[in-house]
């Protein structure tokens, strides 16, 4: 029997028999039209874009500091300490449930946290602006501990703001437009990151400013980190004040207040039950170990290029070149990761990314030899863009396949908690090997001073002593290459276990990923 189409005369007549037409029905039909689907939400989407943009600025600024410190000749152990500033985004799951459960109902569930936290970010930036340049440019050496403490605190606040904005996006937008929240997140945060990373690096560079923005050359850029923070701080304060005063948060009608009072306990209990699943435990081992294979390349290679004389602002240009690639790659990968075996792509890319360790090490070794009269030729930067582009393809492909796998196996019964736990493990698996590798580089590097063989250039004082005597510190054993070799060997061993384990996890029935309820037990 043929079913009449929705717009056929028979179907229309049937609908008219069942429903009585009203003016409200016509209005609902208008709202369902694709062209007007954002009616009533355009302002909310603009606000979300602004909030996510602000969130990206501290992330971008934080990413510039290691490059600035590398130009100052800091030790890799100092870089290891500073790498801790990225950890709040890896462990925000620890305090996220508190933000869901503790709030002032009269002010708004999300505004209770968003307004004070974002206001604190602005104040923090203003306070930092008066001291941060001294901490970086002190003739006695950068104040690594102070820089780590303030940027860790700044990222902690930014991570907390991220939790609040993510939650608010789900209730701020109409139900039919909630899907736009992820777009606002990616677009806004990317724009903020570019503002804090690319724009700052360009304006901080004397070469860039003298070439493109000045008629009279100067020895410094237009801004410093301190002055940039001084400009950003008031923007956060003013924006937050306006949001607090003008934007009203409306709780959804279906909100169950009895659930909110137990939110913290329930969420932590859910996390515990999820973590007890054998499949999740095995997956946790995979996620916490696979990045060891690439940690030397991820954490050290690009810093080595800066040490070899590559201007740090060139990395801002390279980052801009990667944007079209990052936009197109998920589209190109879609047909490969949709289905029951998205991690097959992960397993295929793993050896390619492992081989890239050797490519990166070779490029780092060749970089000083390609310098001509203290400058790098154009072909060098073309090679840099290509090599960094290949690196980003492998990195992003593995990330996309992981997200697809998480979406497939996550138990819908426990909402976003499952997905958040897997993402947290992913972030931790990236963060801890990076910190550890940076910690070992100096210990595995052996140097000597060209003017004094007894001077091993093993700390800042010895390096300064060598330079004051018009000598140069030369490495006869570079810990970076030792770590590249170790990580690559580890990767080969991991591959023999990890790829087989991933196939086993992927083949498991979805029921093995579900949390057993009391009734099921």
Short mmCIF file of C-alpha atoms in Angstrom, two decimals:
data_model
loop_
_atom_site.label_atom_id
_atom_site.label_comp_id
_atom_site.label_asym_id
_atom_site.label_seq_id
_atom_site.Cartn_x
_atom_site.Cartn_y
_atom_site.Cartn_z
CA UNK A 1 0.00 0.00 0.00
CA UNK A 2 1.36 3.42 -0.96
CA UNK A 3 1.55 5.96 1.87
CA UNK A 4 0.43 9.46 0.80
CA UNK A 5 3.10 12.12 0.99
CA UNK A 6 2.91 14.77 3.67
CA UNK A 7 1.86 17.46 1.21
CA UNK A 8 -0.62 15.35 -0.79
CA UNK A 9 -4.33 16.36 -0.83
CA UNK A 10 -5.26 13.17 1.05
CA UNK A 11 -2.82 13.89 3.87
CA UNK A 12 -3.90 17.53 4.11
CA UNK A 13 -7.53 16.50 4.32
CA UNK A 14 -6.68 13.94 7.01
CA UNK A 15 -4.85 16.58 9.06
CA UNK A 16 -7.81 18.93 8.77
CA UNK A 17 -10.10 16.22 10.11
CA UNK A 18 -7.92 15.65 13.16
CA UNK A 19 -6.80 19.21 13.98
CA UNK A 20 -8.67 22.48 14.08
CA UNK A 21 -6.64 25.25 12.41
CA UNK A 22 -5.77 28.19 14.66
CA UNK A 23 -3.66 31.33 14.26
CA UNK A 24 -1.13 29.78 16.65
CA UNK A 25 -0.62 26.88 14.25
CA UNK A 26 0.32 29.25 11.48
CA UNK A 27 2.82 30.92 13.80
CA UNK A 28 4.35 27.55 14.71
CA UNK A 29 4.71 26.70 11.03
CA UNK A 30 6.51 29.98 10.44
CA UNK A 31 8.91 29.21 13.30
CA UNK A 32 9.67 25.80 11.76
CA UNK A 33 10.87 27.29 8.48
CA UNK A 34 14.64 26.88 8.12
CA UNK A 35 15.17 30.50 7.12
CA UNK A 36 13.65 31.75 10.37
CA UNK A 37 14.96 29.00 12.67
CA UNK A 38 17.24 31.47 14.49
CA UNK A 39 14.44 33.95 15.21
CA UNK A 40 14.67 34.91 18.86
CA UNK A 41 18.11 33.31 19.24
CA UNK A 42 20.30 35.57 17.13
CA UNK A 43 21.15 37.73 20.14
CA UNK A 44 21.85 34.64 22.26
CA UNK A 45 24.15 33.20 19.61
CA UNK A 46 26.01 36.52 19.39
CA UNK A 47 26.41 36.51 23.18
CA UNK A 48 27.69 32.93 23.20
CA UNK A 49 30.20 33.75 20.47
CA UNK A 50 31.43 36.69 22.55
CA UNK A 51 31.72 34.60 25.74
CA UNK A 52 33.62 31.83 23.96
CA UNK A 53 35.84 34.42 22.25
CA UNK A 54 36.77 35.85 25.65
CA UNK A 55 37.50 32.32 26.87
CA UNK A 56 39.94 31.75 24.00
CA UNK A 57 42.07 34.84 24.74
CA UNK A 58 43.76 33.44 27.91
CA UNK A 59 44.39 30.16 26.06
CA UNK A 60 46.10 31.98 23.21
CA UNK A 61 48.20 34.12 25.52
CA UNK A 62 49.24 31.07 27.53
CA UNK A 63 50.46 29.38 24.33
CA UNK A 64 52.76 32.31 23.53
CA UNK A 65 54.64 32.23 26.83
CA UNK A 66 56.72 29.05 26.18
CA UNK A 67 57.97 30.58 22.91
CA UNK A 68 58.84 33.85 24.68
CA UNK A 69 60.62 31.94 27.45
CA UNK A 70 62.53 29.87 24.90
CA UNK A 71 63.85 33.10 23.37
CA UNK A 72 65.09 34.00 26.85
CA UNK A 73 67.16 30.80 26.97
CA UNK A 74 65.33 29.12 29.86
CA UNK A 75 65.99 25.49 30.70
CA UNK A 76 63.59 22.78 29.60
CA UNK A 77 62.96 21.99 33.26
CA UNK A 78 61.51 25.50 33.48
CA UNK A 79 59.35 24.74 30.46
CA UNK A 80 58.21 21.56 32.22
CA UNK A 81 57.07 23.58 35.21
CA UNK A 82 55.25 26.09 33.03
CA UNK A 83 53.52 23.28 31.11
CA UNK A 84 51.47 22.66 34.27
CA UNK A 85 49.41 25.76 33.45
CA UNK A 86 47.43 23.72 30.89
CA UNK A 87 46.30 21.13 33.43
CA UNK A 88 43.10 22.90 34.66
CA UNK A 89 41.39 22.16 31.33
CA UNK A 90 42.44 18.51 31.72
CA UNK A 91 41.01 18.08 35.21
CA UNK A 92 38.01 20.44 35.24
CA UNK A 93 35.75 17.40 35.62
CA UNK A 94 36.81 17.36 39.29
CA UNK A 95 34.88 20.54 40.10
CA UNK A 96 32.35 20.71 37.24
CA UNK A 97 29.57 18.95 39.26
CA UNK A 98 29.82 21.65 41.95
CA UNK A 99 28.97 24.34 39.40
CA UNK A 100 25.85 22.40 38.39
CA UNK A 101 24.57 22.02 41.94
CA UNK A 102 25.59 25.16 43.88
CA UNK A 103 24.03 28.42 42.68
CA UNK A 104 21.81 31.39 43.56
CA UNK A 105 18.43 30.70 42.01
CA UNK A 106 17.46 34.38 42.04
CA UNK A 107 20.55 35.30 40.00
CA UNK A 108 20.68 32.27 37.71
CA UNK A 109 22.33 28.85 37.79
CA UNK A 110 25.08 29.71 35.27
CA UNK A 111 25.38 33.45 35.98
CA UNK A 112 26.15 32.59 39.62
CA UNK A 113 29.52 31.29 38.41
CA UNK A 114 30.03 33.01 35.07
CA UNK A 115 29.79 36.60 36.30
CA UNK A 116 32.20 36.42 39.28
CA UNK A 117 34.65 34.10 37.50
CA UNK A 118 34.82 36.19 34.33
CA UNK A 119 35.07 39.36 36.41
CA UNK A 120 38.00 37.77 38.27
CA UNK A 121 39.69 36.97 34.95
CA UNK A 122 39.51 40.66 34.02
CA UNK A 123 40.83 41.80 37.39
CA UNK A 124 43.53 39.13 37.27
CA UNK A 125 44.67 40.37 33.87
CA UNK A 126 44.84 43.95 35.14
CA UNK A 127 46.92 42.94 38.17
CA UNK A 128 49.21 40.72 36.06
CA UNK A 129 49.78 43.50 33.53
CA UNK A 130 51.84 45.52 36.01
CA UNK A 131 54.22 42.68 36.86
CA UNK A 132 54.36 40.10 34.07
CA UNK A 133 56.87 41.93 31.85
CA UNK A 134 59.30 42.18 34.76
CA UNK A 135 58.89 38.47 35.50
CA UNK A 136 59.80 37.68 31.89
CA UNK A 137 62.52 40.29 31.24
CA UNK A 138 64.31 40.30 34.61
CA UNK A 139 68.08 40.40 33.82
CA UNK A 140 68.59 37.64 36.39
CA UNK A 141 66.28 35.33 34.46
CA UNK A 142 62.53 34.82 34.07
CA UNK A 143 60.50 34.18 37.24
CA UNK A 144 59.17 30.78 36.21
CA UNK A 145 57.41 29.99 39.49
CA UNK A 146 55.51 33.29 39.49
CA UNK A 147 54.57 32.95 35.81
CA UNK A 148 53.39 29.38 36.36
CA UNK A 149 51.30 30.35 39.38
CA UNK A 150 49.51 33.27 37.70
CA UNK A 151 48.86 31.52 34.38
CA UNK A 152 47.70 28.36 36.15
CA UNK A 153 45.23 30.51 38.10
CA UNK A 154 44.15 32.30 34.92
CA UNK A 155 43.53 28.98 33.15
CA UNK A 156 41.69 27.63 36.19
CA UNK A 157 39.31 30.58 35.96
CA UNK A 158 39.01 30.14 32.17
CA UNK A 159 38.23 26.42 32.59
CA UNK A 160 35.56 27.26 35.17
CA UNK A 161 34.10 29.87 32.82
CA UNK A 162 34.06 27.19 30.10
CA UNK A 163 31.94 24.90 32.29
CA UNK A 164 29.47 27.71 33.04
CA UNK A 165 29.13 28.84 29.41
CA UNK A 166 28.73 25.26 28.14
CA UNK A 167 25.91 24.73 30.62
CA UNK A 168 24.23 28.05 29.90
CA UNK A 169 24.32 27.45 26.14
CA UNK A 170 22.02 24.44 26.57
CA UNK A 171 19.29 26.55 28.23
CA UNK A 172 19.95 29.93 26.60
CA UNK A 173 19.16 28.64 23.11
CA UNK A 174 15.81 27.24 22.05
CA UNK A 175 15.69 23.47 21.98
CA UNK A 176 15.73 23.37 18.17
CA UNK A 177 18.85 25.57 18.10
CA UNK A 178 20.91 23.83 20.79
CA UNK A 179 23.01 22.24 18.05
CA UNK A 180 24.45 25.68 17.31
CA UNK A 181 26.11 25.71 20.75
CA UNK A 182 29.03 23.57 19.54
CA UNK A 183 29.48 25.86 16.53
CA UNK A 184 29.57 28.89 18.83
CA UNK A 185 32.12 27.08 20.98
CA UNK A 186 34.50 26.19 18.15
CA UNK A 187 34.16 29.49 16.27
CA UNK A 188 34.31 31.74 19.33
CA UNK A 189 37.14 29.92 21.06
CA UNK A 190 39.17 29.74 17.84
CA UNK A 191 38.70 33.47 17.26
CA UNK A 192 39.74 34.21 20.85
CA UNK A 193 42.77 31.94 20.57
CA UNK A 194 43.84 33.69 17.37
CA UNK A 195 43.42 37.06 19.07
CA UNK A 196 45.53 36.00 22.06
CA UNK A 197 48.11 34.07 20.02
CA UNK A 198 48.39 35.32 16.43
CA UNK A 199 47.45 38.98 16.94
CA UNK A 200 49.53 39.32 20.11
CA UNK A 201 52.58 37.60 18.57
CA UNK A 202 52.38 39.88 15.53
CA UNK A 203 52.04 43.09 17.55
CA UNK A 204 54.74 41.98 20.01
CA UNK A 205 57.23 41.36 17.20
CA UNK A 206 59.46 44.31 16.33
CA UNK A 207 60.16 42.85 12.87
CA UNK A 208 56.47 42.52 12.01
CA UNK A 209 55.60 45.99 13.30
CA UNK A 210 58.56 47.62 11.52
CA UNK A 211 57.71 45.88 8.25
CA UNK A 212 53.94 46.37 8.15
CA UNK A 213 52.82 48.91 10.75
CA UNK A 214 55.56 51.53 11.25
CA UNK A 215 57.24 54.14 9.13
CA UNK A 216 60.08 54.57 11.65
CA UNK A 217 61.66 51.26 12.81
CA UNK A 218 61.99 50.57 16.54
CA UNK A 219 63.65 47.83 18.57
CA UNK A 220 60.43 46.60 20.23
CA UNK A 221 56.92 45.72 19.13
CA UNK A 222 53.80 47.80 19.60
CA UNK A 223 52.68 45.81 22.63
CA UNK A 224 54.20 43.68 25.37
CA UNK A 225 52.48 40.88 27.23
CA UNK A 226 51.80 43.31 30.07
CA UNK A 227 50.24 46.00 27.90
CA UNK A 228 48.15 43.43 26.01
CA UNK A 229 46.77 42.15 29.33
CA UNK A 230 46.10 45.76 30.33
CA UNK A 231 43.93 46.19 27.23
CA UNK A 232 42.13 42.86 27.67
CA UNK A 233 41.35 43.22 31.39
CA UNK A 234 38.82 46.07 31.05
CA UNK A 235 37.12 44.25 28.15
CA UNK A 236 36.43 41.29 30.45
CA UNK A 237 35.25 43.54 33.29
CA UNK A 238 32.92 45.66 31.13
CA UNK A 239 31.50 42.67 29.24
CA UNK A 240 30.85 40.78 32.47
CA UNK A 241 29.17 43.78 34.08
CA UNK A 242 26.84 44.18 31.08
CA UNK A 243 26.00 40.46 31.05
CA UNK A 244 25.31 40.52 34.79
CA UNK A 245 23.02 43.55 34.54
CA UNK A 246 21.29 43.11 31.19
CA UNK A 247 21.07 39.39 30.42
CA UNK A 248 18.48 37.47 32.38
CA UNK A 249 18.91 33.74 32.78
CA UNK A 250 15.71 31.75 32.39
CA UNK A 251 15.57 28.31 33.96
CA UNK A 252 13.87 25.66 31.78
CA UNK A 253 10.31 24.84 32.80
CA UNK A 254 11.09 21.12 33.08
CA UNK A 255 13.99 21.59 35.53
CA UNK A 256 13.69 19.21 38.46
CA UNK A 257 14.87 21.00 41.58
CA UNK A 258 15.16 17.78 43.54
CA UNK A 259 17.85 16.67 41.10
CA UNK A 260 19.88 19.86 41.42
CA UNK A 261 20.24 19.44 45.18
CA UNK A 262 21.73 15.99 44.64
CA UNK A 263 23.67 16.86 41.50
CA UNK A 264 27.15 16.69 43.01
CA UNK A 265 26.66 13.35 44.74
CA UNK A 266 24.90 11.78 41.77
CA UNK A 267 27.51 12.94 39.27
CA UNK A 268 30.47 11.70 41.30
CA UNK A 269 28.65 8.40 41.87
CA UNK A 270 28.05 8.10 38.13
CA UNK A 271 31.73 8.74 37.44
CA UNK A 272 32.67 6.01 39.90
CA UNK A 273 30.29 3.48 38.31
CA UNK A 274 31.56 4.32 34.81
CA UNK A 275 35.17 3.96 35.93
CA UNK A 276 34.44 0.46 37.28
CA UNK A 277 33.46 -0.89 33.84
CA UNK A 278 36.20 -3.24 32.50
CA UNK A 279 35.93 -1.70 29.02
CA UNK A 280 36.41 1.81 30.40
CA UNK A 281 39.37 0.72 32.54
CA UNK A 282 41.11 -0.75 29.51
CA UNK A 283 40.28 2.34 27.47
CA UNK A 284 41.74 4.51 30.23
CA UNK A 285 45.07 2.66 29.96
CA UNK A 286 45.04 3.22 26.18
CA UNK A 287 44.28 6.93 26.52
CA UNK A 288 46.82 7.56 29.27
CA UNK A 289 49.70 5.83 27.45
CA UNK A 290 49.44 6.19 23.67
CA UNK A 291 50.63 9.82 23.63
CA UNK A 292 53.94 8.87 25.27
CA UNK A 293 55.01 7.81 21.78
CA UNK A 294 54.64 11.36 20.43
CA UNK A 295 55.41 13.44 23.51
CA UNK A 296 58.95 14.46 22.51
CA UNK A 297 57.74 15.72 19.14
CA UNK A 298 54.68 17.46 20.59
CA UNK A 299 56.44 19.13 23.51
CA UNK A 300 60.00 19.85 22.37
CA UNK A 301 60.36 20.01 18.58
CA UNK A 302 58.82 23.44 18.07
CA UNK A 303 60.75 24.90 21.02
CA UNK A 304 63.95 23.56 19.47
CA UNK A 305 63.17 25.48 16.28
CA UNK A 306 62.86 28.71 18.28
CA UNK A 307 66.21 27.94 19.95
CA UNK A 308 67.70 27.50 16.48
CA UNK A 309 66.68 31.01 15.49
CA UNK A 310 63.24 30.64 13.91
CA UNK A 311 61.32 33.84 14.84
CA UNK A 312 58.52 32.95 17.21
CA UNK A 313 56.03 35.13 15.32
CA UNK A 314 56.42 32.79 12.33
CA UNK A 315 54.54 30.16 14.30
CA UNK A 316 51.59 32.56 14.41
CA UNK A 317 51.67 32.69 10.60
CA UNK A 318 51.88 28.89 10.39
CA UNK A 319 48.92 28.60 12.79
CA UNK A 320 46.86 30.84 10.50
CA UNK A 321 47.77 28.63 7.53
CA UNK A 322 46.37 25.61 9.38
CA UNK A 323 42.86 27.07 9.84
CA UNK A 324 41.45 25.99 6.44
CA UNK A 325 42.90 22.53 7.02
CA UNK A 326 41.21 22.20 10.42
CA UNK A 327 37.89 23.34 8.96
CA UNK A 328 37.98 20.91 6.02
CA UNK A 329 39.47 17.85 7.74
CA UNK A 330 36.38 16.83 9.79
CA UNK A 331 34.29 16.98 6.59
CA UNK A 332 36.79 14.83 4.69
CA UNK A 333 36.97 12.32 7.54
CA UNK A 334 33.23 12.08 8.12
CA UNK A 335 32.60 9.04 5.90
CA UNK A 336 35.49 7.14 7.52
CA UNK A 337 34.53 7.70 11.16
CA UNK A 338 30.76 7.26 10.88
CA UNK A 339 29.94 3.66 11.63
CA UNK A 340 30.87 0.92 14.03
CA UNK A 341 34.66 0.98 13.55
CA UNK A 342 35.90 4.60 13.70
CA UNK A 343 39.07 3.56 15.51
CA UNK A 344 40.26 1.66 12.44
CA UNK A 345 41.39 5.06 11.14
CA UNK A 346 43.17 5.68 14.45
CA UNK A 347 45.11 2.43 14.08
CA UNK A 348 46.10 3.26 10.51
CA UNK A 349 47.27 6.78 11.36
CA UNK A 350 49.22 5.73 14.47
CA UNK A 351 52.31 4.37 12.62
CA UNK A 352 52.27 7.42 10.31
CA UNK A 353 52.39 9.76 13.27
CA UNK A 354 55.07 7.60 14.87
CA UNK A 355 57.22 7.86 11.74
CA UNK A 356 56.72 11.63 11.87
CA UNK A 357 58.90 11.62 15.03
CA UNK A 358 61.89 10.98 12.79
CA UNK A 359 60.77 13.59 10.24
CA UNK A 360 60.45 16.23 12.97
CA UNK A 361 63.83 15.32 14.47
CA UNK A 362 65.48 15.51 11.04
CA UNK A 363 63.93 18.91 10.39
CA UNK A 364 65.09 20.21 13.78
CA UNK A 365 68.62 18.95 13.06
CA UNK A 366 68.68 20.55 9.59
CA UNK A 367 67.24 23.91 10.67
CA UNK A 368 70.52 25.57 11.80
CA UNK A 369 72.19 24.47 8.56
CA UNK A 370 69.55 26.22 6.46
CA UNK A 371 70.10 29.63 8.02
CA UNK A 372 71.67 32.18 5.65
CA UNK A 373 73.13 35.37 7.18
CA UNK A 374 71.01 34.99 10.33
CA UNK A 375 67.83 34.61 8.27
CA UNK A 376 65.93 31.67 6.86
CA UNK A 377 65.13 31.56 3.12
CA UNK A 378 61.57 31.38 1.83
CA UNK A 379 61.83 27.68 0.99
CA UNK A 380 62.51 26.95 4.66
CA UNK A 381 59.19 28.46 5.70
CA UNK A 382 57.42 26.56 2.92
CA UNK A 383 58.91 23.36 4.34
CA UNK A 384 57.86 24.42 7.85
CA UNK A 385 54.24 24.94 6.76
CA UNK A 386 54.16 21.57 4.96
CA UNK A 387 55.74 19.65 7.84
CA UNK A 388 53.57 21.33 10.46
CA UNK A 389 50.54 20.73 8.22
CA UNK A 390 51.27 17.00 8.01
CA UNK A 391 51.71 16.94 11.79
CA UNK A 392 48.33 18.63 12.27
CA UNK A 393 46.63 16.18 9.89
CA UNK A 394 47.81 13.15 11.88
CA UNK A 395 47.05 14.82 15.21
CA UNK A 396 43.58 16.04 14.26
CA UNK A 397 42.63 12.80 12.51
CA UNK A 398 43.33 10.80 15.66
CA UNK A 399 41.35 13.33 17.70
CA UNK A 400 38.30 13.16 15.40
CA UNK A 401 38.27 9.36 15.39
CA UNK A 402 38.43 9.30 19.18
CA UNK A 403 35.47 11.69 19.47
CA UNK A 404 33.48 9.52 17.05
CA UNK A 405 34.26 6.41 19.10
CA UNK A 406 33.31 8.13 22.38
CA UNK A 407 29.99 9.20 20.88
CA UNK A 408 29.31 5.60 19.81
CA UNK A 409 30.07 3.87 23.11
CA UNK A 410 28.94 6.47 25.67
CA UNK A 411 25.95 5.30 27.68
CA UNK A 412 23.02 7.71 27.03
CA UNK A 413 21.60 6.84 30.46
CA UNK A 414 24.28 8.90 32.22
CA UNK A 415 24.14 11.88 29.87
CA UNK A 416 27.26 13.87 29.19
CA UNK A 417 29.13 12.53 32.22
CA UNK A 418 30.41 9.52 30.25
CA UNK A 419 31.70 11.61 27.34
CA UNK A 420 33.26 14.13 29.72
CA UNK A 421 35.15 11.39 31.57
CA UNK A 422 36.61 10.01 28.33
CA UNK A 423 37.58 13.52 27.20
CA UNK A 424 39.25 14.14 30.55
CA UNK A 425 41.30 10.96 30.18
CA UNK A 426 42.26 12.08 26.66
CA UNK A 427 43.44 15.48 27.90
CA UNK A 428 45.37 13.94 30.79
CA UNK A 429 46.99 11.46 28.43
CA UNK A 430 48.28 14.40 26.40
CA UNK A 431 49.33 16.58 29.35
CA UNK A 432 51.35 14.33 31.64
CA UNK A 433 53.83 12.89 29.06
CA UNK A 434 54.46 16.42 27.76
CA UNK A 435 55.42 17.66 31.23
CA UNK A 436 57.56 14.58 31.90
CA UNK A 437 59.47 14.81 28.60
CA UNK A 438 60.28 18.49 29.15
CA UNK A 439 61.55 17.55 32.59
CA UNK A 440 64.05 15.03 31.16
CA UNK A 441 65.49 17.00 28.22
CA UNK A 442 68.09 18.92 30.24
CA UNK A 443 69.11 15.89 32.29
CA UNK A 444 69.90 13.94 29.12
CA UNK A 445 71.73 16.83 27.44
CA UNK A 446 75.49 17.25 27.91
CA UNK A 447 77.23 20.51 26.98
CA UNK A 448 80.56 22.24 27.27
CA UNK A 449 81.71 25.84 27.04
CA UNK A 450 83.94 26.62 24.06
CA UNK A 451 86.28 28.69 26.29
CA UNK A 452 86.27 26.47 29.36
CA UNK A 453 85.90 22.70 29.08
CA UNK A 454 85.17 22.44 32.82
CA UNK A 455 82.06 24.58 32.40
CA UNK A 456 79.24 22.15 31.54
CA UNK A 457 76.62 24.87 30.86
CA UNK A 458 74.20 22.83 32.96
CA UNK A 459 72.39 25.77 34.53
CA UNK A 460 71.63 29.43 33.84
CA UNK A 461 74.58 30.68 35.89
CA UNK A 462 77.10 28.53 34.00
CA UNK A 463 75.63 29.58 30.65
CA UNK A 464 75.92 33.23 31.67
CA UNK A 465 79.49 32.69 32.87
CA UNK A 466 80.38 31.14 29.50
CA UNK A 467 78.78 33.99 27.55
CA UNK A 468 80.46 36.63 29.74
CA UNK A 469 83.78 35.04 28.80
CA UNK A 470 82.78 35.36 25.09
CA UNK A 471 82.28 31.62 24.81
CA UNK A 472 79.47 29.50 23.42
CA UNK A 473 77.73 26.48 24.91
CA UNK A 474 77.85 23.48 22.57
CA UNK A 475 75.95 20.20 22.99
CA UNK A 476 77.77 16.96 22.33
CA UNK A 477 74.77 14.90 23.47
CA UNK A 478 71.30 16.39 22.92
CA UNK A 479 68.59 14.96 25.17
CA UNK A 480 65.94 15.80 22.58
CA UNK A 481 67.22 13.17 20.15
CA UNK A 482 67.55 10.59 22.93
CA UNK A 483 63.92 11.20 23.89
CA UNK A 484 62.80 11.02 20.25
CA UNK A 485 64.48 7.60 20.03
CA UNK A 486 62.96 6.42 23.32
CA UNK A 487 59.45 7.61 22.43
CA UNK A 488 59.64 6.00 18.98
CA UNK A 489 60.80 2.68 20.46
CA UNK A 490 58.04 2.88 23.07
CA UNK A 491 55.56 3.56 20.27
CA UNK A 492 56.63 0.45 18.37
CA UNK A 493 56.15 -1.67 21.49
CA UNK A 494 52.85 0.05 22.34
CA UNK A 495 51.57 -0.55 18.82
CA UNK A 496 51.90 -4.32 19.17
CA UNK A 497 49.60 -4.18 22.21
CA UNK A 498 47.54 -1.05 21.63
CA UNK A 499 46.22 -1.68 18.13
CA UNK A 500 45.05 -5.17 19.09
CA UNK A 501 43.49 -3.82 22.30
CA UNK A 502 41.65 -1.07 20.40
CA UNK A 503 40.24 -3.64 17.97
CA UNK A 504 39.02 -5.70 20.93
CA UNK A 505 37.40 -2.66 22.57
CA UNK A 506 35.78 -1.66 19.30
CA UNK A 507 34.34 -5.16 18.82
CA UNK A 508 32.70 -5.23 22.26
CA UNK A 509 28.93 -5.15 22.40
CA UNK A 510 27.57 -1.75 23.41
CA UNK A 511 26.01 -3.37 26.48
CA UNK A 512 29.52 -3.83 27.90
CA UNK A 513 29.94 -0.03 27.91
CA UNK A 514 26.67 0.61 29.74
CA UNK A 515 26.47 1.33 33.44
CA UNK A 516 24.57 -1.37 35.31
CA UNK A 517 21.70 0.02 37.37
CA UNK A 518 20.67 -1.41 40.73
CA UNK A 519 17.82 -3.32 39.09
CA UNK A 520 20.14 -4.83 36.50
CA UNK A 521 22.53 -6.05 39.13
#
